[in-house]
């Protein structure tokens, strides 16, 4: 049997045992491969393959057309991969080397097992899915392909339901609320998912919300299918109304969940945030996406539980829409019943919450506020004004911007220096995190000098961003450390294996940055993508020249026109800095007699994303020319000063722009602009 791995539960992926990969060109060639791979080791009749590839419109000479495709596929695959059999063709790979086949094998093994074993097998099966099934086949009117897609998608959904039910029986329901809420929103008439969400909410002490979920499901079933809930779901609803399940523990002081991984590299931050909370009633933890704001807030809150008579409560806002009610989310998080709210049940949610918290000494954690920043600011301002013993800890990519707010900026994990020795590399927090998370999926990872050096290279490429490092560690399930390090130039395609229980914007590296990008104005997007042309950062003057646009077409990326005047650039740079997409770096060692000039920089991950957006916008050539013009003018201005008393200041200026000068020169040469170079 040929030693290859074929993945079709997502984009088609063919990996060799030596770590290499194979690209299969053309939709029909991919369709042929998938049709054969669905039944590895078995001869597939030619008529079946023709139906798969051409559907209702086969060519006039289908047999010869199929034979030509088989010949092409044989040239692409390793030798011996395809056999000719009587009346058909056979793919000679192991059955478990095809992810779709392996998926069904795991489902069969899970049936009838104990809950723990069933959950483990189902989780392994569902983790094989990397995206939409067979998304890059492109066949038209193929009933055979449609039938397979429908069957496998149905099995996936049923396996998901089986997994949640097993996890809830194991007592893990409270941990699944966020994920089940999202799934029920996508599949509102899947009654097993609805029941699972209701049980998970009950396990989290949120029985009132479970009743709301049932009511919404009943309405969806009536509107969509014209039916009532099944007896099983109705029985669960009645049991909840009677108080037969989910009796609430009134002594519960928190809804913070136990973490499954260790907390690495930010213990000093916990102490700092504790001090801010002690001195200020509103503290906001800011930082770029994936930098660990939520984890820092939760770890800090756990250390404070013994000092808070009324506990600490997490209000998760990531799933709240732009017009969502923050107060209602807080009521749900605290699990407050109407009888305990001290106000009429028909009162506004904010009034009910104030009545409940007015005399309580508690900490409220508002998590992921950036998309509802105005609503969160208004909520915090009013609640703190009326509940004098309350403290609020916020996580957001930008501050709330209200009086009395204390800020703590979360920075990426410490990285080892380029010339660090193995001991220094091993002690850096970024490498410690990578080793910790990699150890969960790669038990025999070495700790020699070469391995540590490669780990340092991975962490530097990922800017020390904790989420990016965790996504990279997850990739070590299926590739070596060297392969990972060598492929990080394409990090947004590579780092896609996030936790299934994470919020959607934290499941892939691209989703992390997409979330920030979608929250920007058109003008902020223009400035951010144009800044990606700089290397080593940009001064304010440089940014003003390159990023301003007085109304030319914004490009194909957004399909709009945006005018950004030169005087507006500073305001936009400030906004991007506050939103954790730019770093504002002061000159730490300016020449004697010079004040030094601060610069705006991007993390490499943000820069790569912004550069992709720049290319998509169609502005690349325009921005390159503006960048070249800035560098050329700077050099011409500096030249006479290099022989004057202010020589040191100008040499320092040119040194700061060294990388930009080199980038401009290479860009000009690549564009055939010899004069500019």
XYZ file of C-alpha atoms in Angstrom, residues 3-676:
674
model
C 1.931 5.572 2.309
C -0.082 8.749 1.846
C -2.747 10.601 3.834
C -5.777 11.964 1.965
C -7.924 14.652 3.538
C -11.269 15.622 2.023
C -13.099 16.812 5.161
C -12.227 20.358 4.170
C -9.921 21.498 1.345
C -8.436 18.511 -0.485
C -5.087 17.699 1.111
C -2.641 14.941 0.195
C 0.329 14.437 2.498
C 3.224 12.024 2.067
C 4.799 10.198 4.970
C 8.019 12.183 4.513
C 6.117 15.414 5.269
C 5.712 16.524 1.669
C 2.427 17.253 -0.022
C 0.851 16.798 -3.451
C -1.316 19.277 -5.329
C -3.977 17.822 -7.617
C -4.789 20.326 -10.395
C -8.274 20.625 -11.872
C -11.707 20.016 -10.377
C -12.392 16.849 -12.383
C -9.072 15.302 -11.383
C -9.858 16.062 -7.742
C -13.352 14.608 -8.138
C -11.841 11.383 -9.552
C -9.418 11.112 -6.643
C -12.148 11.651 -4.046
C -14.477 9.101 -5.675
C -11.675 6.504 -5.507
C -10.562 7.517 -1.996
C -14.031 7.092 -0.504
C -13.604 3.341 -0.976
C -9.828 2.732 -0.754
C -8.610 -0.671 -1.819
C -11.833 -1.447 -3.720
C -12.289 -1.328 -7.471
C -14.772 1.394 -8.412
C -16.781 0.724 -11.588
C -16.130 3.095 -14.473
C -19.808 4.038 -14.709
C -19.779 5.134 -11.067
C -16.707 7.299 -11.676
C -18.284 8.897 -14.737
C -21.387 9.760 -12.715
C -19.200 11.290 -10.022
C -17.168 13.456 -12.370
C -19.636 14.560 -15.038
C -23.032 13.994 -13.420
C -25.914 14.506 -15.861
C -23.642 15.757 -18.672
C -21.042 13.068 -19.470
C -18.871 13.498 -22.602
C -19.755 11.614 -25.738
C -16.758 9.285 -25.284
C -16.897 8.949 -21.508
C -14.681 5.846 -21.324
C -11.749 7.508 -23.102
C -12.240 10.744 -21.159
C -12.139 8.801 -17.897
C -9.044 6.878 -19.002
C -7.303 10.171 -19.798
C -8.130 11.506 -16.337
C -6.851 8.319 -14.704
C -3.574 8.648 -16.625
C -3.189 12.222 -15.451
C -3.952 11.261 -11.857
C -1.452 8.385 -11.993
C 1.275 10.884 -12.973
C 0.421 13.087 -9.997
C 0.282 10.361 -7.322
C 3.196 8.217 -6.112
C 4.012 5.123 -8.153
C 1.679 2.218 -7.529
C -1.172 4.338 -6.224
C -3.695 3.352 -8.937
C -4.553 -0.139 -10.124
C -6.574 -1.035 -13.186
C -9.199 -3.662 -12.340
C -11.801 -5.404 -14.440
C -14.367 -2.737 -15.268
C -12.911 -0.117 -12.958
C -10.004 1.407 -11.053
C -8.688 0.981 -7.501
C -6.805 3.367 -5.197
C -4.192 1.405 -3.246
C -4.052 3.220 0.075
C -4.922 2.094 3.600
C -8.511 2.722 4.631
C -7.486 4.752 7.690
C -5.322 7.005 5.489
C -8.480 8.702 4.173
C -9.969 11.083 6.733
C -13.585 10.524 5.630
C -13.185 6.745 6.000
C -11.369 7.146 9.312
C -14.207 9.426 10.473
C -16.794 6.695 9.916
C -14.551 4.066 11.541
C -14.326 6.172 14.696
C -18.107 6.637 14.747
C -18.558 2.860 14.570
C -16.089 2.352 17.439
C -17.913 4.938 19.563
C -21.300 3.222 19.342
C -22.262 1.421 22.537
C -19.160 2.465 24.482
C -18.991 4.060 27.917
C -19.515 7.812 28.008
C -15.831 8.674 28.512
C -14.697 6.369 25.697
C -17.524 7.547 23.441
C -16.652 11.207 24.035
C -12.973 10.604 23.294
C -13.662 8.751 20.030
C -16.290 11.225 18.845
C -14.015 14.162 19.633
C -11.211 12.539 17.633
C -13.613 11.928 14.732
C -14.925 15.508 14.646
C -11.430 16.967 14.855
C -10.741 15.420 11.440
C -13.014 18.051 9.873
C -11.054 21.100 8.693
C -13.876 22.935 6.915
C -16.696 22.428 4.445
C -16.728 18.943 2.913
C -15.179 18.581 -0.561
C -15.299 22.330 -1.041
C -12.871 22.373 -3.962
C -14.313 19.645 -6.217
C -16.486 21.949 -8.284
C -18.507 19.220 -10.049
C -21.914 20.196 -11.420
C -25.135 18.163 -11.245
C -23.430 15.119 -9.694
C -26.082 13.200 -7.766
C -23.402 10.789 -6.498
C -21.294 13.581 -5.042
C -24.330 15.310 -3.561
C -25.439 12.084 -1.881
C -22.034 11.545 -0.251
C -21.874 15.148 0.947
C -25.391 14.922 2.418
C -24.627 11.625 4.160
C -21.303 12.742 5.669
C -22.655 16.126 6.777
C -25.562 14.311 8.441
C -23.173 11.951 10.208
C -21.104 14.917 11.359
C -24.107 16.646 12.875
C -25.357 13.460 14.534
C -21.869 12.787 15.930
C -21.788 16.317 17.303
C -25.070 15.694 19.092
C -23.785 12.363 20.451
C -20.620 14.058 21.711
C -22.464 16.812 23.556
C -24.832 14.361 25.185
C -21.913 12.214 26.361
C -20.019 15.265 27.661
C -23.087 16.458 29.584
C -23.555 13.012 31.155
C -19.918 13.262 32.253
C -20.699 16.500 34.101
C -19.091 18.913 31.651
C -22.259 20.686 30.566
C -21.371 24.114 32.000
C -18.245 24.225 29.816
C -20.252 23.732 26.618
C -22.768 26.576 26.860
C -21.014 28.989 24.465
C -20.446 26.386 21.764
C -23.919 24.906 22.030
C -25.465 28.382 21.878
C -23.712 28.999 18.570
C -24.731 25.607 17.170
C -28.387 26.017 18.128
C -28.374 29.421 16.440
C -27.213 27.681 13.229
C -29.559 24.677 13.620
C -32.608 25.993 15.516
C -34.804 22.952 14.790
C -32.292 20.235 15.768
C -34.065 19.168 18.948
C -31.168 17.101 20.322
C -28.945 20.191 20.173
C -31.655 22.270 21.832
C -31.996 19.698 24.614
C -28.218 19.589 25.063
C -28.070 23.374 25.366
C -30.898 23.357 27.913
C -29.098 20.748 30.025
C -25.788 22.638 29.720
C -27.456 25.852 30.884
C -28.998 24.016 33.821
C -25.568 22.627 34.735
C -24.231 26.203 34.687
C -26.985 27.328 37.076
C -28.825 29.208 34.317
C -32.173 27.428 34.343
C -34.142 30.559 33.380
C -32.179 30.801 30.144
C -32.889 27.126 29.449
C -36.612 27.919 29.507
C -36.046 30.738 27.009
C -34.134 28.351 24.737
C -37.083 25.931 24.787
C -39.550 28.691 23.918
C -37.436 29.815 20.949
C -37.106 26.247 19.713
C -40.859 25.699 19.979
C -41.478 28.820 17.881
C -38.832 27.814 15.314
C -40.330 24.335 14.933
C -43.799 25.813 14.422
C -42.643 28.453 11.933
C -40.238 26.246 9.958
C -41.776 22.761 10.064
C -45.281 23.355 11.385
C -44.801 20.866 14.236
C -44.642 20.864 18.042
C -41.543 19.796 20.009
C -40.969 16.059 20.285
C -42.103 14.322 23.497
C -38.500 14.070 24.750
C -37.915 17.815 24.511
C -41.329 18.603 26.007
C -40.597 16.261 28.930
C -37.314 18.049 29.594
C -39.161 21.369 29.601
C -41.759 20.106 32.106
C -39.034 18.676 34.386
C -37.283 22.023 34.363
C -40.503 23.888 35.218
C -41.163 21.523 38.123
C -37.659 22.018 39.478
C -36.889 18.306 39.063
C -33.516 19.110 37.480
C -31.052 21.902 37.947
C -31.666 23.035 41.523
C -29.582 26.193 41.858
C -26.776 26.401 44.402
C -27.412 29.736 46.092
C -23.963 29.630 47.675
C -22.207 29.639 44.328
C -19.769 32.568 44.231
C -18.564 32.412 40.659
C -19.234 31.055 37.204
C -15.528 30.891 36.342
C -14.657 27.514 34.871
C -11.588 25.451 35.689
C -8.926 25.716 32.986
C -7.588 22.684 31.156
C -4.111 24.117 30.491
C -1.442 25.753 32.624
C -0.985 29.532 32.724
C 2.404 30.382 31.237
C 4.427 33.567 31.154
C 2.089 36.214 32.629
C 2.268 35.798 36.415
C 3.738 39.286 36.789
C 0.739 40.666 34.937
C -1.615 39.069 37.481
C 0.002 41.012 40.292
C -0.162 44.250 38.313
C -3.844 43.822 37.385
C -4.682 42.917 41.015
C -3.172 46.218 42.131
C -5.201 48.132 39.538
C -8.426 46.437 40.620
C -7.660 47.283 44.251
C -7.055 50.956 43.417
C -9.701 51.499 40.709
C -13.287 50.348 40.305
C -12.929 49.989 36.516
C -9.899 48.258 34.997
C -9.576 47.424 31.300
C -7.100 44.876 29.963
C -6.267 45.728 26.337
C -4.075 44.118 23.711
C -4.092 42.587 20.226
C -6.250 39.598 19.400
C -4.916 36.348 20.803
C -2.593 38.040 23.301
C -4.225 36.371 26.315
C -6.448 39.129 27.696
C -9.297 36.829 28.717
C -7.012 34.251 30.319
C -5.189 36.980 32.283
C -8.503 38.421 33.506
C -9.793 35.015 34.605
C -6.568 34.004 36.329
C -6.515 37.346 38.164
C -10.160 36.964 39.207
C -9.481 33.506 40.655
C -6.813 34.940 42.948
C -9.380 37.453 44.255
C -12.251 35.055 45.033
C -11.405 34.738 48.728
C -11.481 38.549 49.066
C -14.838 39.035 47.326
C -17.846 38.241 49.554
C -20.154 38.054 46.543
C -17.736 36.434 44.124
C -16.526 37.096 40.594
C -18.702 36.624 37.518
C -17.799 36.336 33.868
C -20.069 38.007 31.290
C -19.100 36.700 27.845
C -19.959 39.256 25.163
C -18.283 37.717 22.097
C -21.568 36.217 20.879
C -23.629 39.345 21.620
C -24.656 41.201 18.465
C -23.855 44.850 17.856
C -27.288 45.798 19.177
C -27.276 43.255 22.005
C -28.246 44.016 25.584
C -25.177 43.894 27.853
C -27.343 44.086 30.974
C -29.387 41.047 29.917
C -26.153 39.124 29.292
C -24.960 40.052 32.794
C -28.239 38.892 34.377
C -27.905 35.577 32.550
C -24.251 35.171 33.598
C -25.071 35.739 37.258
C -27.986 33.297 37.040
C -30.287 35.746 38.799
C -33.932 34.746 39.128
C -36.700 37.336 39.129
C -37.422 36.599 42.786
C -33.886 37.650 43.698
C -33.694 40.780 41.558
C -35.429 43.139 43.946
C -37.434 44.752 41.119
C -40.547 43.975 39.156
C -39.997 41.217 36.546
C -41.204 43.581 33.825
C -38.620 46.256 34.698
C -35.812 47.048 32.255
C -32.861 44.615 32.504
C -30.505 47.392 33.618
C -32.813 48.416 36.468
C -33.206 44.804 37.549
C -29.436 44.271 37.524
C -28.778 47.422 39.544
C -31.324 46.282 42.123
C -29.547 42.940 42.411
C -25.992 44.333 42.672
C -26.534 47.570 44.568
C -25.304 46.202 47.924
C -23.072 43.418 46.666
C -19.268 43.419 46.838
C -18.440 41.590 43.671
C -16.254 41.658 40.549
C -17.921 41.648 37.133
C -15.747 40.607 34.176
C -16.946 41.962 30.821
C -15.110 39.842 28.262
C -14.522 40.723 24.578
C -16.133 44.171 24.488
C -14.566 45.648 21.356
C -17.564 45.066 19.061
C -20.022 46.540 21.597
C -17.649 49.167 22.969
C -20.181 52.011 23.204
C -22.811 49.842 24.882
C -20.240 48.373 27.278
C -18.984 51.852 28.207
C -22.511 53.113 28.925
C -23.271 49.926 30.900
C -20.120 50.196 33.059
C -20.592 53.935 33.661
C -24.156 53.578 34.933
C -23.639 50.362 36.901
C -20.554 51.658 38.743
C -22.353 54.906 39.498
C -25.215 53.122 41.247
C -23.473 50.088 42.754
C -20.745 51.512 44.949
C -19.252 48.191 46.091
C -18.991 46.802 42.576
C -15.772 46.550 40.567
C -15.577 45.808 36.853
C -12.730 44.168 34.930
C -12.970 44.530 31.147
C -11.128 42.774 28.325
C -11.159 44.544 24.978
C -8.909 45.382 22.058
C -9.481 49.056 22.874
C -10.303 50.978 26.074
C -13.857 51.861 27.056
C -12.738 55.498 27.138
C -14.598 56.692 30.246
C -13.398 58.689 33.245
C -11.830 56.618 36.025
C -10.772 53.748 33.784
C -7.408 52.143 34.606
C -5.618 50.421 31.721
C -3.296 47.446 31.516
C -1.750 46.706 28.102
C -1.093 43.011 27.505
C 2.064 42.602 25.444
C 3.148 39.446 23.602
C 5.223 36.886 25.468
C 8.930 37.547 25.946
C 11.035 36.261 23.047
C 14.641 35.050 23.203
C 17.262 37.258 21.557
C 18.684 36.220 18.195
C 22.009 35.274 19.839
C 20.472 33.654 22.931
C 22.062 30.462 24.228
C 19.946 27.316 24.839
C 19.414 28.184 28.507
C 18.119 31.657 27.667
C 15.863 30.254 24.941
C 14.424 27.644 27.295
C 13.658 30.266 29.949
C 11.793 32.645 27.619
C 8.034 32.610 28.253
C 7.121 32.251 24.544
C 9.218 29.081 24.178
C 7.904 27.762 27.503
C 4.349 28.097 26.179
C 5.215 26.363 22.910
C 6.901 23.486 24.761
C 3.986 23.145 27.178
C 1.305 23.033 24.488
C 3.410 20.923 22.105
C 3.918 18.359 24.857
C 0.196 17.572 24.763
C 0.339 16.450 21.124
C 4.004 15.479 20.607
C 5.294 13.407 23.526
C 8.826 12.822 22.219
C 9.754 16.413 21.345
C 13.476 16.842 22.061
C 15.005 19.629 24.136
C 18.433 19.826 22.498
C 20.042 23.066 21.321
C 18.879 22.649 17.704
C 15.257 22.001 18.693
C 15.252 24.946 21.082
C 16.679 27.174 18.354
C 13.885 26.118 15.980
C 11.295 26.760 18.692
C 12.705 30.254 19.174
C 12.418 30.832 15.417
C 8.747 29.767 15.488
C 7.961 32.038 18.442
C 9.701 35.043 16.857
C 7.841 34.513 13.577
C 4.569 34.529 15.547
C 5.475 37.693 17.506
C 5.118 35.854 20.823
C 1.300 35.936 20.482
C -0.014 33.188 22.809
C -2.942 32.109 20.628
C -0.736 31.893 17.526
C 1.786 29.780 19.463
C -0.978 27.457 20.681
C -2.320 27.060 17.135
C 1.219 26.287 15.952
C 1.647 23.677 18.698
C -1.584 21.990 17.605
C -0.123 21.624 14.099
C 2.637 19.412 15.511
C 0.089 16.575 15.562
C 0.628 16.144 11.833
C 3.969 17.788 10.997
C 7.467 18.148 12.369
C 8.801 21.216 14.153
C 11.094 21.997 11.207
C 8.211 21.762 8.748
C 6.184 24.086 10.930
C 8.986 26.642 11.146
C 9.548 26.561 7.389
C 5.884 27.147 6.530
C 5.093 30.105 8.754
C 5.424 32.508 5.825
C 1.923 31.243 5.010
C 0.771 31.390 8.628
C -2.857 32.263 7.899
C -3.414 29.039 5.948
C -1.292 26.973 8.305
C -2.667 27.957 11.703
C -6.255 26.784 11.431
C -6.535 24.022 14.027
C -7.965 25.917 16.985
C -10.056 24.511 19.810
C -13.590 23.532 18.827
C -14.820 25.091 22.080
C -13.152 28.464 21.463
C -15.194 31.445 20.324
C -15.285 31.582 16.484
C -12.842 34.496 16.238
C -10.188 32.492 18.117
C -10.298 29.249 16.142
C -7.863 30.308 13.411
C -5.170 32.962 13.201
C -6.949 34.615 10.285
C -10.201 34.769 12.262
C -8.373 36.597 15.063
C -7.228 39.384 12.744
C -10.426 39.339 10.646
C -12.359 40.186 13.822
C -10.262 43.326 14.386
C -10.376 44.285 10.698
C -14.157 44.096 10.500
C -14.470 46.522 13.415
C -12.445 49.246 11.636
C -13.797 52.154 9.626
C -12.945 52.364 5.924
C -10.423 55.121 6.649
C -8.733 53.062 9.386
C -8.511 50.081 7.031
C -6.883 52.241 4.353
C -4.236 53.556 6.723
C -3.518 50.119 8.201
C -3.044 48.369 4.872
C -0.906 51.205 3.485
C 1.323 51.109 6.556
C 2.226 47.520 5.637
C 4.593 48.884 2.962
C 6.917 50.142 5.701
C 9.682 48.052 7.231
C 10.973 48.920 10.662
C 8.009 51.162 11.361
C 6.991 54.599 10.147
C 7.386 58.085 11.516
C 4.359 60.362 11.617
C 5.637 62.351 8.621
C 6.174 59.170 6.605
C 2.727 57.836 7.476
C 1.096 61.138 6.552
C 2.699 61.116 3.106
C 2.063 57.460 2.252
C -1.296 56.852 3.940
C -3.188 60.012 2.976
C -5.543 59.780 0.019
C -7.693 62.633 -1.142
C -10.383 60.539 -2.732
C -8.942 58.156 -5.323
C -10.549 54.731 -5.724
C -10.017 52.674 -2.634
C -9.623 49.559 -4.713
C -11.155 46.220 -5.355
C -10.887 44.987 -1.792
C -13.732 47.019 -0.313
C -15.320 48.403 -3.468
C -15.642 51.924 -2.013
C -13.907 55.278 -2.154
C -12.379 56.805 0.943
C -10.837 60.231 1.260
C -8.231 60.617 4.002
C -6.657 64.041 4.279
C -3.080 64.362 5.478
C -4.174 66.059 8.714
C -6.474 63.128 9.515
C -3.707 60.514 9.495
C -2.558 61.249 13.064
C -6.077 60.711 14.390
C -6.358 57.427 12.479
C -2.948 56.256 13.718
C -4.075 57.013 17.254
C -7.290 55.026 16.736
C -5.378 52.033 15.341
C -2.968 52.176 18.280
C -5.848 52.216 20.767
C -7.367 49.232 18.937
C -4.113 47.286 19.482
C -3.241 47.050 15.786
C -0.260 49.427 15.952
C 2.534 49.848 18.479
C 3.589 53.384 19.361
C 7.338 53.190 20.072
C 9.352 56.160 21.344
C 13.014 56.566 20.376
C 14.759 55.276 23.496
C 18.205 56.658 22.624
C 18.007 59.800 20.435
C 21.236 61.637 19.528
C 22.468 64.302 21.898
C 20.479 67.497 21.373
C 17.717 65.683 19.456
C 14.304 64.888 20.949
C 14.024 61.692 18.948
C 10.942 60.772 16.920
C 8.442 58.070 17.880
C 7.456 55.480 15.320
C 4.397 53.379 14.559
C 5.071 49.674 14.142
C 3.059 46.524 13.464
C 3.495 43.001 14.708
C 4.631 40.814 11.800
C 1.343 38.879 11.874
C -0.687 42.084 11.520
C 1.683 43.346 8.809
C 1.306 40.173 6.737
C -2.488 40.412 7.000
C -2.475 44.128 6.099
C -0.200 43.436 3.136
C -2.678 40.855 1.830
C -5.410 43.469 2.136
C -3.216 46.002 0.325
C -2.739 43.618 -2.599
C -6.473 42.863 -2.683
C -7.277 46.580 -2.740
C -5.314 47.143 -5.967
C -3.287 49.931 -4.326
C 0.087 48.175 -4.140
C 1.776 50.069 -6.977
C 0.395 53.427 -5.864
C 1.539 52.906 -2.272
C 4.954 51.627 -3.371
C 5.460 54.793 -5.431
C 4.428 57.003 -2.504
C 6.809 55.097 -0.236
C 9.626 55.479 -2.751
C 8.846 59.176 -3.074
C 9.032 59.622 0.703
C 12.378 57.823 0.952
C 13.807 59.700 -2.040
C 12.792 63.080 -0.617
C 14.205 62.143 2.775
C 17.565 61.197 1.263
C 17.714 64.407 -0.758
C 16.889 66.494 2.313
C 19.419 64.673 4.507
C 22.356 64.874 2.089
C 23.537 68.498 2.815
C 23.020 68.059 6.564
C 25.510 65.187 6.688
C 28.325 67.740 6.433
C 26.951 70.152 9.044
C 26.777 70.443 12.820
C 23.511 68.461 12.951
C 25.202 65.504 11.262
C 24.555 63.066 14.144
C 20.844 63.814 14.207
C 20.482 63.173 10.485
C 22.617 60.045 10.600
C 20.293 58.768 13.325
C 17.274 59.604 11.149
C 18.730 57.677 8.207
C 19.636 54.776 10.481
C 16.017 54.626 11.702
C 14.871 54.540 8.056
C 17.487 51.989 6.958
C 14.955 49.161 6.466
C 12.553 51.460 4.604
C 15.317 52.619 2.277
C 16.225 49.005 1.503
C 12.570 48.045 0.915
C 12.013 51.040 -1.364
C 15.119 50.186 -3.376
C 14.124 46.543 -3.823
C 10.592 47.555 -4.763
C 11.822 50.014 -7.360
C 14.150 47.435 -8.902
C 11.387 44.832 -8.987
C 9.147 47.358 -10.771
C 11.864 48.232 -13.304
C 12.253 51.728 -11.867
C 16.033 52.024 -12.091
C 15.979 55.799 -11.653
C 14.013 55.537 -8.429
